[in-house]
PDB file of C-alpha atoms in Angstrom:
ATOM      1  CA  LYS Z   1      -0.054   0.172   0.092  1.00 51.00           C
ATOM      2  CA  TYR Z   2       1.115   3.106  -0.682  1.00 52.00           C
ATOM      3  CA  ILE Z   3       2.668   5.347   2.013  1.00 51.00           C
ATOM      4  CA  GLU Z   4       2.007   9.631   2.723  1.00 53.00           C
ATOM      5  CA  LYS Z   5       5.266  11.546   4.591  1.00 51.00           C
ATOM      6  CA  GLY Z   6       5.055  14.615   3.055  1.00 51.00           C
ATOM      7  CA  ILE Z   7       4.970  15.641  -0.552  1.00 51.00           C
ATOM      8  CA  LYS Z   8       6.591  12.105  -0.743  1.00 56.00           C
ATOM      9  CA  MET Z   9       4.779   8.539  -1.353  1.00 82.00           C
ATOM     10  CA  GLU Z  10       5.475   5.580  -1.723  1.00 89.00           C
ATOM     11  CA  TYR Z  11       4.134   2.576  -3.806  1.00 93.00           C
ATOM     12  CA  THR Z  12       4.861  -1.686  -4.148  1.00 96.00           C
ATOM     13  CA  ILE Z  13       5.156  -2.771  -7.583  1.00 97.00           C
ATOM     14  CA  ASN Z  14       4.784  -6.387  -8.098  1.00 98.00           C
ATOM     15  CA  LEU Z  15       6.875  -8.677 -10.819  1.00 98.00           C
ATOM     16  CA  ILE Z  16       5.267 -11.251 -11.758  1.00 97.00           C
ATOM     17  CA  TRP Z  17       7.684 -14.586 -14.008  1.00 96.00           C
ATOM     18  CA  ASP Z  18       4.614 -15.026 -16.645  1.00 96.00           C
ATOM     19  CA  LYS Z  19       6.032 -19.135 -17.401  1.00 93.00           C
ATOM     20  CA  GLU Z  20       3.279 -19.797 -20.444  1.00 94.00           C
ATOM     21  CA  ALA Z  21       3.843 -16.625 -21.497  1.00 96.00           C
ATOM     22  CA  GLY Z  22       7.125 -15.919 -21.397  1.00 96.00           C
ATOM     23  CA  VAL Z  23       7.327 -11.848 -19.650  1.00 97.00           C
ATOM     24  CA  TRP Z  24       7.791 -10.526 -16.467  1.00 98.00           C
ATOM     25  CA  VAL Z  25       4.185  -8.667 -15.721  1.00 98.00           C
ATOM     26  CA  ALA Z  26       4.219  -5.571 -13.079  1.00 98.00           C
ATOM     27  CA  THR Z  27       0.937  -4.913 -11.708  1.00 98.00           C
ATOM     28  CA  SER Z  28       0.189  -3.091  -8.691  1.00 97.00           C
ATOM     29  CA  GLU Z  29      -2.801  -2.152  -6.225  1.00 94.00           C
ATOM     30  CA  ASP Z  30      -1.095   1.312  -5.027  1.00 92.00           C
ATOM     31  CA  VAL Z  31      -1.016   2.511  -9.118  1.00 93.00           C
ATOM     32  CA  ALA Z  32      -4.116   2.218 -10.334  1.00 93.00           C
ATOM     33  CA  GLY Z  33      -3.572   1.225 -14.873  1.00 96.00           C
ATOM     34  CA  LEU Z  34      -0.108  -0.242 -14.122  1.00 97.00           C
ATOM     35  CA  VAL Z  35       0.097  -3.349 -15.904  1.00 98.00           C
ATOM     36  CA  LEU Z  36       3.150  -3.682 -18.172  1.00 98.00           C
ATOM     37  CA  GLU Z  37       4.884  -7.006 -19.295  1.00 98.00           C
ATOM     38  CA  SER Z  38       8.952  -7.449 -21.261  1.00 98.00           C
ATOM     39  CA  GLY Z  39      10.948 -10.099 -20.882  1.00 97.00           C
ATOM     40  CA  SER Z  40      13.389  -8.942 -19.004  1.00 97.00           C
ATOM     41  CA  LEU Z  41      12.793  -7.891 -15.592  1.00 97.00           C
ATOM     42  CA  ASP Z  42      15.624  -4.933 -16.495  1.00 97.00           C
ATOM     43  CA  ALA Z  43      14.438  -3.980 -19.426  1.00 98.00           C
ATOM     44  CA  LEU Z  44      10.548  -3.807 -17.245  1.00 98.00           C
ATOM     45  CA  ILE Z  45      11.920  -2.695 -14.445  1.00 97.00           C
ATOM     46  CA  GLU Z  46      13.095   1.081 -16.398  1.00 98.00           C
ATOM     47  CA  ARG Z  47       9.303   0.459 -18.596  1.00 98.00           C
ATOM     48  CA  VAL Z  48       8.038   0.922 -14.558  1.00 98.00           C
ATOM     49  CA  LYS Z  49      10.029   3.698 -13.375  1.00 96.00           C
ATOM     50  CA  VAL Z  50       8.620   5.907 -15.782  1.00 95.00           C
ATOM     51  CA  ALA Z  51       4.968   4.663 -16.161  1.00 96.00           C
ATOM     52  CA  VAL Z  52       4.137   5.457 -12.972  1.00 94.00           C
ATOM     53  CA  PRO Z  53       5.158   8.716 -13.019  1.00 91.00           C
ATOM     54  CA  GLU Z  54       2.599   9.111 -15.731  1.00 92.00           C
ATOM     55  CA  LEU Z  55      -0.028   7.048 -14.607  1.00 93.00           C
ATOM     56  CA  LEU Z  56      -0.112   8.915 -11.207  1.00 89.00           C
ATOM     57  CA  GLU Z  57      -0.128  12.443 -13.015  1.00 87.00           C
ATOM     58  CA  LEU Z  58      -3.330  10.913 -14.605  1.00 89.00           C
ATOM     59  CA  ASN Z  59      -5.205   9.002 -12.058  1.00 84.00           C
ATOM     60  CA  GLN Z  60      -3.758  13.192 -10.694  1.00 77.00           C
ATOM     61  CA  LYS Z  61      -1.748  12.368  -8.418  1.00 70.00           C
ATOM     62  CA  ASN Z  62       0.165  15.911  -6.604  1.00 72.00           C
ATOM     63  CA  ILE Z  63       3.235  13.791  -5.596  1.00 74.00           C
ATOM     64  CA  HIS Z  64       6.789  15.752  -6.164  1.00 74.00           C
ATOM     65  CA  LYS Z  65       8.669  12.212  -6.001  1.00 80.00           C
ATOM     66  CA  ALA Z  66       7.780   8.974  -5.065  1.00 84.00           C
ATOM     67  CA  ASN Z  67       9.738   6.250  -3.431  1.00 90.00           C
ATOM     68  CA  ILE Z  68       9.462   2.960  -5.486  1.00 94.00           C
ATOM     69  CA  TYR Z  69       9.966  -0.767  -4.155  1.00 96.00           C
ATOM     70  CA  PHE Z  70       9.618  -3.372  -6.259  1.00 97.00           C
ATOM     71  CA  LYS Z  71       8.648  -6.935  -5.164  1.00 97.00           C
ATOM     72  CA  SER Z  72       9.641 -10.492  -7.901  1.00 96.00           C
ATOM     73  CA  GLU Z  73       7.864 -13.377  -7.455  1.00 92.00           C
ATOM     74  CA  ARG Z  74       9.380 -16.601  -9.683  1.00 91.00           C
ATOM     75  CA  TYR Z  75       8.420 -20.407  -9.647  1.00 90.00           C
ATOM     76  CA  GLU Z  76      10.486 -22.554 -11.195  1.00 88.00           C
ATOM     77  CA  GLU Z  77      10.722 -26.659 -11.358  1.00 90.00           C
ATOM     78  CA  VAL Z  78      14.076 -28.242 -11.412  1.00 93.00           C
ATOM     79  CA  LEU Z  79      14.587 -32.208 -11.827  1.00 94.00           C
ATOM     80  CA  VAL Z  80      16.334 -33.500  -9.043  1.00 90.00           C
TER      81      VAL Z  80
END
């Protein structure tokens, strides 16, 4: 959840590996409208860093600075 700290806000972004599609997917309960995907985790993080300020502005959030916390999750099966 986002936490208000003066003009600074903190947002959690979930990065989940979609094995079937072969891409990382970014979503957030804190940033309305955020749904992005990329085959590269690093590329996805960079896209999120651009999209979050744009979405906050569209959602009429007057934020001057935001902290973004990335949480990643990937499940893989291995043979033993």
